[in-house]
Short mmCIF file of C-alpha atoms and ligand atoms in Angstrom, two decimals:
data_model
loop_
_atom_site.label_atom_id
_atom_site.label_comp_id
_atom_site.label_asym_id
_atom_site.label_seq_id
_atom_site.Cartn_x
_atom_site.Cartn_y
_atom_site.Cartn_z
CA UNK A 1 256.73 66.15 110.49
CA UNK A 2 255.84 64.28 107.49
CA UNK A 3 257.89 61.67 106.02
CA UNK A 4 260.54 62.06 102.97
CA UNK A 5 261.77 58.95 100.69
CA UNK A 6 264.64 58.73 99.31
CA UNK A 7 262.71 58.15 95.88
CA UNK A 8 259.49 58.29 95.05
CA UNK A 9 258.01 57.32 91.52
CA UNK A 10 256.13 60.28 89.12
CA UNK A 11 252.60 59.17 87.44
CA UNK A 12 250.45 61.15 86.28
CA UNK A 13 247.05 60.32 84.76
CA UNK A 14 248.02 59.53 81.36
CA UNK A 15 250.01 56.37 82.80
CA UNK A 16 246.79 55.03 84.46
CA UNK A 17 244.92 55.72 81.01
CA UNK A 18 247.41 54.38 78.59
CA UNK A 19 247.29 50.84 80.77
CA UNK A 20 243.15 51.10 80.51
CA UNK A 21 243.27 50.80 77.12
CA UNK A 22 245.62 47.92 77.32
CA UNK A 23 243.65 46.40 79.32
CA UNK A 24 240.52 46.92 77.25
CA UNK A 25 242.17 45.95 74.30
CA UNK A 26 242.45 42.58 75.29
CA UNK A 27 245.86 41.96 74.67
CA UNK A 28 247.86 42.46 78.09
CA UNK A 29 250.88 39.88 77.84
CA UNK A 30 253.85 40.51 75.66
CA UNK A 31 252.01 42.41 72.53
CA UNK A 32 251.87 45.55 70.10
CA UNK A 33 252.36 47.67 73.20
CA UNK A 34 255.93 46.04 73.75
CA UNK A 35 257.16 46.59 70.34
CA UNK A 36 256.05 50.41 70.46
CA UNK A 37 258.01 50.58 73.57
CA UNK A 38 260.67 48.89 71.94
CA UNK A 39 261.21 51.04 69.41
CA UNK A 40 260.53 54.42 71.17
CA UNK A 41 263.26 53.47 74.00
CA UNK A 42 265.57 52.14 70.99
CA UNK A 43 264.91 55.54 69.44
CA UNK A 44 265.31 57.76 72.46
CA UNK A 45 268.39 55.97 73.57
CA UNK A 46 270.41 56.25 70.02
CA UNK A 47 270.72 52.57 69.79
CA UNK A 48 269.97 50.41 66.73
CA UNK A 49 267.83 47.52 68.41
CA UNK A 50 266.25 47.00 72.22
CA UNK A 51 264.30 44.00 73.44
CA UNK A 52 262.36 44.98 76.02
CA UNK A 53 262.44 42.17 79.31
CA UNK A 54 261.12 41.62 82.71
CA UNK A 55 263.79 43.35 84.46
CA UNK A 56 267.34 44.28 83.99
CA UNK A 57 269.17 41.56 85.87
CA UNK A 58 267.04 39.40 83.60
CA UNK A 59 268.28 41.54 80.78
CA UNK A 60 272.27 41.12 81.58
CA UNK A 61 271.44 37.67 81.75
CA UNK A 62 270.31 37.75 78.26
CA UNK A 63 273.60 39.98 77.51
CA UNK A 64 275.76 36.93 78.50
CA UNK A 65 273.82 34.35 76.68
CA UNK A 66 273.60 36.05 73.30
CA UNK A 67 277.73 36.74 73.56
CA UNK A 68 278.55 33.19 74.29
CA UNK A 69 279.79 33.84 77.69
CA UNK A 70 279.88 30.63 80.13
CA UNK A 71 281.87 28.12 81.65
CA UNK A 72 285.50 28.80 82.10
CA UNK A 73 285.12 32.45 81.53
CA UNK A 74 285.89 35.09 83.81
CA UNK A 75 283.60 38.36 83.80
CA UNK A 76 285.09 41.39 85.31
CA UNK A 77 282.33 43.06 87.06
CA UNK A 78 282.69 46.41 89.80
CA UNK A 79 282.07 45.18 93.16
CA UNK A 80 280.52 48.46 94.02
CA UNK A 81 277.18 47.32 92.88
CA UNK A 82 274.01 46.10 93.21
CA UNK A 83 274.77 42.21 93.08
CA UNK A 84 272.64 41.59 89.99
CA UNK A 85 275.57 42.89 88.13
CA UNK A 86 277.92 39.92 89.66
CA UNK A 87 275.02 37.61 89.83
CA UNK A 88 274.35 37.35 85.92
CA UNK A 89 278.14 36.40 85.39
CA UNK A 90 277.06 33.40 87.58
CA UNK A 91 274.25 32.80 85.87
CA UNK A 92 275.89 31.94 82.91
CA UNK A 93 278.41 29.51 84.66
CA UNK A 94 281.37 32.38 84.47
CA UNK A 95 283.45 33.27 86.92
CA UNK A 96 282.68 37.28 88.07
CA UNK A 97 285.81 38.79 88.73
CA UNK A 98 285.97 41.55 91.25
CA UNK A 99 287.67 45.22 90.04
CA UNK A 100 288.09 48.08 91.98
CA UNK A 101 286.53 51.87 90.79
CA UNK A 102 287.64 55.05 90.30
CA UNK A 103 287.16 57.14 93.68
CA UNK A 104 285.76 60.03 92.09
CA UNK A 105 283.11 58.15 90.10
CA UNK A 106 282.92 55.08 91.82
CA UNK A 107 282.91 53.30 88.34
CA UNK A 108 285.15 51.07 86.22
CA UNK A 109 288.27 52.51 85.05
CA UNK A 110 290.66 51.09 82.22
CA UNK A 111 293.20 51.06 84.71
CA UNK A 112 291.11 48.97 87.21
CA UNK A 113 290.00 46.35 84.89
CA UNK A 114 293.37 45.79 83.64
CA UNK A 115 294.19 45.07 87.06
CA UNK A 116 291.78 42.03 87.15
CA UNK A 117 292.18 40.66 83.61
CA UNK A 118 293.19 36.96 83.49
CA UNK A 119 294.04 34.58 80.40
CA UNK A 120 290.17 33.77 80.72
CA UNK A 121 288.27 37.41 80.74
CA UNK A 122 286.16 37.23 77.65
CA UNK A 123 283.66 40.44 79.01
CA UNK A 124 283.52 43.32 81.41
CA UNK A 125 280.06 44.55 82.95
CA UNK A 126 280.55 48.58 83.33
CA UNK A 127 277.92 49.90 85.32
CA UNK A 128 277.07 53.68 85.75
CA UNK A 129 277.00 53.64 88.95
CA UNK A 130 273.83 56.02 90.37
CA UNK A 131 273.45 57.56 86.77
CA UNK A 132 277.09 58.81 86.55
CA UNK A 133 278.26 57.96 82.94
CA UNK A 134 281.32 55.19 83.15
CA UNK A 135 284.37 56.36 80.56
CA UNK A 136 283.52 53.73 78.18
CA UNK A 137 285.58 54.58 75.26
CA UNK A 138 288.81 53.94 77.51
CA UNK A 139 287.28 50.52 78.67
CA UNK A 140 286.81 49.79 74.94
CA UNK A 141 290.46 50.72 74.04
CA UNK A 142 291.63 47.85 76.46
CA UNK A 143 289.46 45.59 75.12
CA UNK A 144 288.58 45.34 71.51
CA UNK A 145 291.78 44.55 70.62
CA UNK A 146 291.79 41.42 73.22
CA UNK A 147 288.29 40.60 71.90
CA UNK A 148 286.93 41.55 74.83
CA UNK A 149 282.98 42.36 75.12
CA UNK A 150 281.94 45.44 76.63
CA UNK A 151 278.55 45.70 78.04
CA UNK A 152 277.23 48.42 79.84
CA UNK A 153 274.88 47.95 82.89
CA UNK A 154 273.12 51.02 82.31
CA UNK A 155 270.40 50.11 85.16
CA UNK A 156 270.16 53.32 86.76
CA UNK A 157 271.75 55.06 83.29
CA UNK A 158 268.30 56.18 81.43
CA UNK A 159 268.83 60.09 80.73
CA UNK A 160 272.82 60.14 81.24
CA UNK A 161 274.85 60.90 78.46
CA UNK A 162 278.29 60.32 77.49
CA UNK A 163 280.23 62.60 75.41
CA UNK A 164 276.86 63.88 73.94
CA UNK A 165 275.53 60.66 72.90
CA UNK A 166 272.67 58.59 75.45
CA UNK A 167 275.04 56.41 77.56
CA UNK A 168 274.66 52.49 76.71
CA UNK A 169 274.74 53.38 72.67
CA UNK A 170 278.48 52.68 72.66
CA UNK A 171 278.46 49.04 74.10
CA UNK A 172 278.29 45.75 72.73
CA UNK A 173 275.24 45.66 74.42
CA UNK A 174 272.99 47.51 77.69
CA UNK A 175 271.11 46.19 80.09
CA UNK A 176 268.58 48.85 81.60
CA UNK A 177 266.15 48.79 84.72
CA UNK A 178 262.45 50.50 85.06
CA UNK A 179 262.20 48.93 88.50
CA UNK A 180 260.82 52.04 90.79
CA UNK A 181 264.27 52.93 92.38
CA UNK A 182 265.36 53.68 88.88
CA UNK A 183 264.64 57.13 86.61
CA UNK A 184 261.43 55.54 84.95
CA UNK A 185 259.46 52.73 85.85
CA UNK A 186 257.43 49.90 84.54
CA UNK A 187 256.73 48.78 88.33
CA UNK A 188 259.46 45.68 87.17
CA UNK A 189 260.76 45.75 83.93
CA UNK A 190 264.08 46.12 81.74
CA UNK A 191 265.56 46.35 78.32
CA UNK A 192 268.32 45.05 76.28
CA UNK A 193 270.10 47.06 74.19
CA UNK A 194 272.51 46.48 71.29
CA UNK A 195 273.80 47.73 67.77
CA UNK A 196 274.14 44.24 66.66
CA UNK A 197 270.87 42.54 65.05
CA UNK A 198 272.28 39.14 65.49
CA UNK A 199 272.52 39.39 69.40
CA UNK A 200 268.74 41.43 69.19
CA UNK A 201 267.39 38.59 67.37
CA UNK A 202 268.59 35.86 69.66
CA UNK A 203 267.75 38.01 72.48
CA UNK A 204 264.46 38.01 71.29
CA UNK A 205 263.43 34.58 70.76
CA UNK A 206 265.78 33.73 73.97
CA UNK A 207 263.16 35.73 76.50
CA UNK A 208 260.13 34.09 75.26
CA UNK A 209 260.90 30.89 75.37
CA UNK A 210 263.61 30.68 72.15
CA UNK A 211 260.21 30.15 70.06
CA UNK A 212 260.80 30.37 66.50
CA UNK A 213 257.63 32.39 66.17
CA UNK A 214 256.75 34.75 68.75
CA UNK A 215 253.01 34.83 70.76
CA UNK A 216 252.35 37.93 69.22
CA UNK A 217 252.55 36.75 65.51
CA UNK A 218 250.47 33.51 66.21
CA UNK A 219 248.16 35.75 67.49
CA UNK A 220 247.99 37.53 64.45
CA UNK A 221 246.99 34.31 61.80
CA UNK A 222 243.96 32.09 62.47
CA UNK A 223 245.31 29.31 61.75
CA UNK A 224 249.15 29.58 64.16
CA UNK A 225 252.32 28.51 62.32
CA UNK A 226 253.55 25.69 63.87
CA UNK A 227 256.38 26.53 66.54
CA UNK A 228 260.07 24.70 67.01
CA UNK A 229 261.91 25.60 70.12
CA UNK A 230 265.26 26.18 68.60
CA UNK A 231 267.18 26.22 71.95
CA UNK A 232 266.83 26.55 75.86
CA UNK A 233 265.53 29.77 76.03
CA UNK A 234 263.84 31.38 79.19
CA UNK A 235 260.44 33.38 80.12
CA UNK A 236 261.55 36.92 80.40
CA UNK A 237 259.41 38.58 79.09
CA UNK A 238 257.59 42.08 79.53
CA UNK A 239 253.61 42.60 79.62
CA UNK A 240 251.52 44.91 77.37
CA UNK A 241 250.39 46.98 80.56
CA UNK A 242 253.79 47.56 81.67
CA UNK A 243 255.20 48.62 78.21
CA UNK A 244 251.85 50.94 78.13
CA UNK A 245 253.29 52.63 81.67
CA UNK A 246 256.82 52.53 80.06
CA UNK A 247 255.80 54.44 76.82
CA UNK A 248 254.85 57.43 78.71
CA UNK A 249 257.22 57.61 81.14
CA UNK A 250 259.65 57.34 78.48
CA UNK A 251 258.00 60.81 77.38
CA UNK A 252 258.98 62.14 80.69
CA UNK A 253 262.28 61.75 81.00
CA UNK A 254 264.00 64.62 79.80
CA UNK A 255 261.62 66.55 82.31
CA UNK A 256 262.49 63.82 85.36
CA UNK A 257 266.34 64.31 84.39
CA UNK A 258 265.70 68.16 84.53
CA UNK A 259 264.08 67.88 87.56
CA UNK A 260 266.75 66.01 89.46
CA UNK A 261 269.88 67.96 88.09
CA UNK A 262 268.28 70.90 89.45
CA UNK A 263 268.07 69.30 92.83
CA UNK A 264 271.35 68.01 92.74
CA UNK A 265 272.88 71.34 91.68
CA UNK A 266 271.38 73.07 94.53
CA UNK A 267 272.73 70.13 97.37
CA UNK A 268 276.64 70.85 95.64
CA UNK A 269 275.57 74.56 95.86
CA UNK A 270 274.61 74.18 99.56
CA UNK A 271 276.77 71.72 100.72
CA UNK A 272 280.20 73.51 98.94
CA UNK A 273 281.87 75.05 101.88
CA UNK A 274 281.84 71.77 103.91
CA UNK A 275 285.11 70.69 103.62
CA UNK A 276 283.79 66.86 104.72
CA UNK A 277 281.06 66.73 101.95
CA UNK A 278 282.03 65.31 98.79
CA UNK A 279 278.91 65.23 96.59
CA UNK A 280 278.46 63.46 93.44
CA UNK A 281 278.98 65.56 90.31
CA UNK A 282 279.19 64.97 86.55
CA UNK A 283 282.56 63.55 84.99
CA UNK A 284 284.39 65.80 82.47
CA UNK A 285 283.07 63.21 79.69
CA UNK A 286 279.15 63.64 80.30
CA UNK A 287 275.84 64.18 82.59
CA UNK A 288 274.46 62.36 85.16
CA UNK A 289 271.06 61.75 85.56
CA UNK A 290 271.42 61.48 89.05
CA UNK A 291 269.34 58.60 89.82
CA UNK A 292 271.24 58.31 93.28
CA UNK A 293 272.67 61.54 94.31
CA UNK A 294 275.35 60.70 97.05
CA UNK A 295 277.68 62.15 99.34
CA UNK A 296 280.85 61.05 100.83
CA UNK A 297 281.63 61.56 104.29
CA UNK A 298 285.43 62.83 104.72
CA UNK A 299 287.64 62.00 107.64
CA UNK A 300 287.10 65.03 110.04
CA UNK A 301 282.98 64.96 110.04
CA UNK A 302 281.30 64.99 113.28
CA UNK A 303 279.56 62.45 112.33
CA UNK A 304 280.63 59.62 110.66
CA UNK A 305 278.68 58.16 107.83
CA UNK A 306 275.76 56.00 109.67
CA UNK A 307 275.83 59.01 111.89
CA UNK A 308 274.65 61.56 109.36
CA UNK A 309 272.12 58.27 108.49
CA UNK A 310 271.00 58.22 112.06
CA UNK A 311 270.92 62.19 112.24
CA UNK A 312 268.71 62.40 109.05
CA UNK A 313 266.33 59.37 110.57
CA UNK A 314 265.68 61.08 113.71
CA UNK A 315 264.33 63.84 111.47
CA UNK A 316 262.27 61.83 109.41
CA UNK A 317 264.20 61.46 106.77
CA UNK A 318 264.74 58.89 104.55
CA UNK A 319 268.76 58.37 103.35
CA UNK A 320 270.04 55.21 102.28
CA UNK A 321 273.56 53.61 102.46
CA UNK A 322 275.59 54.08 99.35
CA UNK A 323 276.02 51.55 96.98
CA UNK A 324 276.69 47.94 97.95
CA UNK A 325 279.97 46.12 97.68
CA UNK A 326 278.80 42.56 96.24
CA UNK A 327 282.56 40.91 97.80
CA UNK A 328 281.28 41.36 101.33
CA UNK A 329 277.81 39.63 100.82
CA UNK A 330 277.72 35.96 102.11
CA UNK A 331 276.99 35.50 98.36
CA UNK A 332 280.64 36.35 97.80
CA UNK A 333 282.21 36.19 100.63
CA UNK A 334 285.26 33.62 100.14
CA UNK A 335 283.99 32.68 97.09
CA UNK A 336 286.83 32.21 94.04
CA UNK A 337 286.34 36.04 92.51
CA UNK A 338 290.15 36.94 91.69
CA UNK A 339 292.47 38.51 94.04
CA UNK A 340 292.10 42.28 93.18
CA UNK A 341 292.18 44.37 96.27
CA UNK A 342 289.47 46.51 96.74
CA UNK A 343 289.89 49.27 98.73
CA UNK A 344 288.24 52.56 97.29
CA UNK A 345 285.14 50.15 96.94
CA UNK A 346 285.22 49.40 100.91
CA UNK A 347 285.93 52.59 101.14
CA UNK A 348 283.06 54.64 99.19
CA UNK A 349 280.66 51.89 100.44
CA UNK A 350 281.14 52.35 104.33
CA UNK A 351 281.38 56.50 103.51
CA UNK A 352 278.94 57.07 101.09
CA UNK A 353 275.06 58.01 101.58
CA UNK A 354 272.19 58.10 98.70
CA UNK A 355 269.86 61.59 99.63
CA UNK A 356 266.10 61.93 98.94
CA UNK A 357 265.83 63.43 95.27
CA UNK A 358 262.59 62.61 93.75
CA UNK A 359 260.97 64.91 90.73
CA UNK A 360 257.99 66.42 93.42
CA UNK A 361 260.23 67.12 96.19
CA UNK A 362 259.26 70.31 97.24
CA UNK A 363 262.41 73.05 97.70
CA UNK A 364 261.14 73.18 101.64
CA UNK A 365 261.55 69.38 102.04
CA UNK A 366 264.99 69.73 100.26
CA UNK A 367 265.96 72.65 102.43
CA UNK A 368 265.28 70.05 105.52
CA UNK A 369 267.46 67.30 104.23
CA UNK A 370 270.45 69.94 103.58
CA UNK A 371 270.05 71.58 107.49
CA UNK A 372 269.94 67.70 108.72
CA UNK A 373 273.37 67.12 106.72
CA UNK A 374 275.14 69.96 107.60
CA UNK A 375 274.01 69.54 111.17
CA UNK A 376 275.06 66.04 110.99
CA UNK A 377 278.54 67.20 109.97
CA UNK A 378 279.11 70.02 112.11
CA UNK A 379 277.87 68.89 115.31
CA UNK A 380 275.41 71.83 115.13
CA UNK A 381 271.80 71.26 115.60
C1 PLP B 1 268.83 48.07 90.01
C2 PLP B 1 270.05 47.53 89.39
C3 PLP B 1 270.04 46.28 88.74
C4 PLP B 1 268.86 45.37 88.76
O1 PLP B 1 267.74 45.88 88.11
P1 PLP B 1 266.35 45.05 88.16
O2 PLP B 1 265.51 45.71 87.11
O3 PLP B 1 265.80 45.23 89.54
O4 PLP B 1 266.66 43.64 87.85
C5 PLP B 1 271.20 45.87 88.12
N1 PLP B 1 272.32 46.62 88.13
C6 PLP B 1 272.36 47.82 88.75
C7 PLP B 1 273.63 48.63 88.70
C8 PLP B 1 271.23 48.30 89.41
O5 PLP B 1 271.30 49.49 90.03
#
């Protein structure tokens, strides 16, 4: 029995051609290639301005910075998340502050980060969690009028929309991830996203160094303008032969997104009458891209959740966990991070399972994942 991942990247031949001529060209570092990824992704995405990085925990770090988010702030952050999304709050000297999610979702809710504002919250992080879109609009009616900043880690978000619009064009800023668990990939990479040109422009000089002129335009004069350093900026930024991948994967993602709402249509179809199976589905405000398609386990299953994980193993089958909860890491663990409770996040997180969906899965290896589930659950075999 072969193997199936739980994700497996798409290339074709065009990506190994595009970063040939990059590399013939000469010019492989940050270059022409990253502003023509720049633009396409700011383009495709609906959003006025996108500065492409190394990756997208470096690119929420960036968010912070260009906000003016640091010491003696508190950053209200979903648990129920990878722990970049905590760890860039940190970062910047802020306190992350831990809020529960909605248990449908499993993302932010305005009712959840009310719960773990303080006199010091001066930003939320909203992630959409595996692709699902978070209800941003509500978040933003709690907290423009507190001056609150909104941005959106849209890490797993490329290809999701919310209320017809890309999801991430309706924050202060986005952070986005082409690492190869994500929808596209740049083998690492990220992008930050924003409609305001002040934060873009910082942003920019901020990842390469906080030059005053950037490597590509010394490049450009014989003679290179003498450079100031106009602050303590940092080395984040993308190369010419990832933005080359990135600009053609970028023209595959309505196809990828296609692709892996089909698949996750037919796992709700075939998992419906299981009255232990929740799957994940789109909210009434947009689409998922369903960059993690999860289940829950429901009370009643005869097998629990690292059950139906042991189950799909023995069949050669790749599941993961669900998401993380960042509270429970040592990281964490008894740190200061507010005093919300918690529980649907402990409880989606020891429940919850990611299945293989990957754009080549083949509808016989899909039809093997859904007979180990539903065995799993049933106690059949
Ligand atoms: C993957 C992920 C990140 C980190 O992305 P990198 O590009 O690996 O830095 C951050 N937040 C969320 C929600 C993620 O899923």
């Amino acid at each position: 029995m072969t193997r199936i991942n739980v994700m497996q990247p798409w290339f074709g031949s065009e990506e190994v051609a595009a970063v040939s001529a990059a590399i013939e060209s000469g010019w492989v570092a940050q270059g022409p290639r990253v502003a023509d990824f720049e633009t396409a992704f700011a383009a495709s995405q609906d959003i006025p301005f996108a500065v492409a990085t190394s990756n997208c925990t470096t690119a929420l770090h960036l968010a912070l910075v260009v906000a003016d988010i640091g010491a003696g702030n508190d950053v209200v952050v979903p648990s129920f998340s990878f722990i970049a999304t905590a760890n860039a709050a940190t970062y910047v000297g802020a306190r992350p502050v831990f809020a529960d999610v909605d248990p449908v979702t499993g993302n932010l809710t305005a009712a959840t980060v009310e719960a773990a504002l303080t006199k010091r919250t001066r930003a939320v992080i909203a992630v959409d969690q595996g692709g699902i879109p978070v209800d941003l609009d509500s978040l933003r009616e709690l907290c423009d009028p507190q001056g609150i900043v909104v941005i959106e880690d849209a890490a797993c978000g490329a290809g999701s929309t919310y209320k017809g619009r890309p999801v991430g064009a309706g924050a202060d800023a986005s952070a986005w991830s082409f690492h190869p668990r994500k929808i596209l990939t740049t083998g690492e990479g990220g992008m930050l996203t924003t409609p305001r040109s002040d934060w873009a422009e910082r942003a920019r000089r901020l990842r390469e160094h906080a030059m005053s002129v950037s490597a590509n335009a010394r490049h450009a004069s014989v003679l290179a303008p003498a450079e100031e350093y106009v602050e303590v900026g940092f080395n984040y930024r993308m190369t010419d032969l990832q933005a080359a991948v990135g600009l053609v994967q970028l023209g595959r993602l309505p196809e990828v997104v296609r692709r892996r709402r089909d698949l996750a249509a037919e796992y709700g179809k075939q998992f419906a009458d299981l009255e232990n199976v929740r799957v994940a589905q789109d909210p009434p405000w947009g689409t998922s891209n369903f960059q993690s398609f999860w289940i829950e386990i429901l009370p009643g299953s005869a097998a629990d959740r690292d059950g139906v994980l042991a189950r799909l193993a023995g069949d050669e089958i790749s599941a993961r966990r669900g998401i993380m909860a960042a509270h429970r890491q040592p990281a964490y663990r008894g740190k200061d991070a507010g005093t919300v409770p918690l529980p649907v996040t402990e409880r989606l997180t020891d429940n919850t399972l990611i299945l293989p969906v990957f754009h080549q899965m083949t509808e016989s290896e899909q039809a093997r994942v859904i007979h180990s589930v539903r065995a799993a659950v049933t106690g059949g075999r």
